[in-house]
């Protein structure tokens, strides 16, 4: 962590729990581990974003926020990946209960209405660019803006279709699709 932080000076880093629901340590232990990572990252001015994954023991926004708040570190928060949020257990009330400091970064992506195959395959191979699927990304962005979240937004697209494109084309498409969704959410002020 220290060498990478010194070399790259990142705004934030993402971490996650990969163990399944029956395998993960109790959440107080997960929070303690998260706190230790935050402490190490704080030495470099780096925030730590806990990413929830629907098939793990930290499967949803609510659980991730509980871990972050139990850790109690000012440089800790969640990364809100739209695919994980909408394919997991979306909870609008919990989303709207966040404070701006609870969120470190947002990852925009989209998907078809139905999962094709296994959930893991859907996330790894069939994500769509923002605005090309069925997720309410406009509503998500507006909810985050409404609570004052002001963090980096990025596109995280894992898709065999997009991976087959030339890099310049894929990058332009990712930028343009995210910019269009952000503009739609913000009344043209993307």
PDB file of C-alpha atoms in Angstrom, residues 30-95:
ATOM      1  CA  UNK A  30     -14.499  -6.560   8.859  1.00  0.00           C
ATOM      2  CA  UNK A  31     -14.844  -2.989  10.177  1.00  0.00           C
ATOM      3  CA  UNK A  32     -11.620  -3.384  12.180  1.00  0.00           C
ATOM      4  CA  UNK A  33      -9.736  -4.573   9.091  1.00  0.00           C
ATOM      5  CA  UNK A  34     -11.215  -1.743   7.040  1.00  0.00           C
ATOM      6  CA  UNK A  35     -10.135   0.743   9.732  1.00  0.00           C
ATOM      7  CA  UNK A  36      -6.547  -0.537   9.562  1.00  0.00           C
ATOM      8  CA  UNK A  37      -6.462  -0.098   5.777  1.00  0.00           C
ATOM      9  CA  UNK A  38      -7.891   3.415   6.197  1.00  0.00           C
ATOM     10  CA  UNK A  39      -5.228   4.254   8.763  1.00  0.00           C
ATOM     11  CA  UNK A  40      -2.440   3.139   6.411  1.00  0.00           C
ATOM     12  CA  UNK A  41      -3.980   5.049   3.484  1.00  0.00           C
ATOM     13  CA  UNK A  42      -4.442   8.179   5.603  1.00  0.00           C
ATOM     14  CA  UNK A  43      -0.661   8.480   5.872  1.00  0.00           C
ATOM     15  CA  UNK A  44      -0.730   9.240   2.136  1.00  0.00           C
ATOM     16  CA  UNK A  45      -3.851  11.406   1.997  1.00  0.00           C
ATOM     17  CA  UNK A  46      -5.773   8.606   0.280  1.00  0.00           C
ATOM     18  CA  UNK A  47      -9.408   7.753   0.868  1.00  0.00           C
ATOM     19  CA  UNK A  48     -10.520   4.118   1.006  1.00  0.00           C
ATOM     20  CA  UNK A  49     -13.703   3.023  -0.739  1.00  0.00           C
ATOM     21  CA  UNK A  50     -15.378  -0.204   0.347  1.00  0.00           C
ATOM     22  CA  UNK A  51     -17.059  -1.855  -2.636  1.00  0.00           C
ATOM     23  CA  UNK A  52     -20.033  -4.080  -1.938  1.00  0.00           C
ATOM     24  CA  UNK A  53     -20.595  -7.108  -4.186  1.00  0.00           C
ATOM     25  CA  UNK A  54     -24.029  -8.826  -4.320  1.00  0.00           C
ATOM     26  CA  UNK A  55     -22.616 -12.371  -4.029  1.00  0.00           C
ATOM     27  CA  UNK A  56     -20.437 -11.710  -0.957  1.00  0.00           C
ATOM     28  CA  UNK A  57     -20.808 -11.181   2.760  1.00  0.00           C
ATOM     29  CA  UNK A  58     -20.855  -7.414   2.149  1.00  0.00           C
ATOM     30  CA  UNK A  59     -23.607  -7.652  -0.443  1.00  0.00           C
ATOM     31  CA  UNK A  60     -25.355  -4.299  -0.406  1.00  0.00           C
ATOM     32  CA  UNK A  61     -25.075  -0.605   0.249  1.00  0.00           C
ATOM     33  CA  UNK A  62     -26.545  -0.862   3.741  1.00  0.00           C
ATOM     34  CA  UNK A  63     -24.033  -3.473   4.900  1.00  0.00           C
ATOM     35  CA  UNK A  64     -21.117  -1.565   3.377  1.00  0.00           C
ATOM     36  CA  UNK A  65     -22.201   1.667   5.075  1.00  0.00           C
ATOM     37  CA  UNK A  66     -22.566  -0.189   8.382  1.00  0.00           C
ATOM     38  CA  UNK A  67     -18.951  -1.431   8.055  1.00  0.00           C
ATOM     39  CA  UNK A  68     -17.661   2.031   7.130  1.00  0.00           C
ATOM     40  CA  UNK A  69     -19.479   3.736   9.985  1.00  0.00           C
ATOM     41  CA  UNK A  70     -18.352   1.092  12.481  1.00  0.00           C
ATOM     42  CA  UNK A  71     -14.749   1.662  11.328  1.00  0.00           C
ATOM     43  CA  UNK A  72     -15.214   5.372  12.007  1.00  0.00           C
ATOM     44  CA  UNK A  73     -12.407   6.647   9.813  1.00  0.00           C
ATOM     45  CA  UNK A  74     -12.802  10.038   8.109  1.00  0.00           C
ATOM     46  CA  UNK A  75     -11.028   8.795   4.975  1.00  0.00           C
ATOM     47  CA  UNK A  76     -13.270   5.724   4.659  1.00  0.00           C
ATOM     48  CA  UNK A  77     -16.476   5.387   2.686  1.00  0.00           C
ATOM     49  CA  UNK A  78     -18.174   3.335  -0.008  1.00  0.00           C
ATOM     50  CA  UNK A  79     -17.801   3.185  -3.741  1.00  0.00           C
ATOM     51  CA  UNK A  80     -21.259   3.073  -5.208  1.00  0.00           C
ATOM     52  CA  UNK A  81     -21.124   0.908  -8.343  1.00  0.00           C
ATOM     53  CA  UNK A  82     -24.464   1.170 -10.134  1.00  0.00           C
ATOM     54  CA  UNK A  83     -24.347  -2.459 -11.311  1.00  0.00           C
ATOM     55  CA  UNK A  84     -23.789  -3.752  -7.765  1.00  0.00           C
ATOM     56  CA  UNK A  85     -26.448  -1.452  -6.373  1.00  0.00           C
ATOM     57  CA  UNK A  86     -29.198  -2.273  -8.866  1.00  0.00           C
ATOM     58  CA  UNK A  87     -28.394  -5.991  -9.273  1.00  0.00           C
ATOM     59  CA  UNK A  88     -28.099  -6.452  -5.527  1.00  0.00           C
ATOM     60  CA  UNK A  89     -30.638  -5.127  -3.063  1.00  0.00           C
ATOM     61  CA  UNK A  90     -31.314  -1.530  -4.074  1.00  0.00           C
ATOM     62  CA  UNK A  91     -32.617   0.411  -1.109  1.00  0.00           C
ATOM     63  CA  UNK A  92     -33.670   3.955  -1.944  1.00  0.00           C
ATOM     64  CA  UNK A  93     -34.351   4.843   1.686  1.00  0.00           C
ATOM     65  CA  UNK A  94     -30.833   3.759   2.696  1.00  0.00           C
ATOM     66  CA  UNK A  95     -29.390   5.563  -0.315  1.00  0.00           C
TER      67      UNK A  95
END
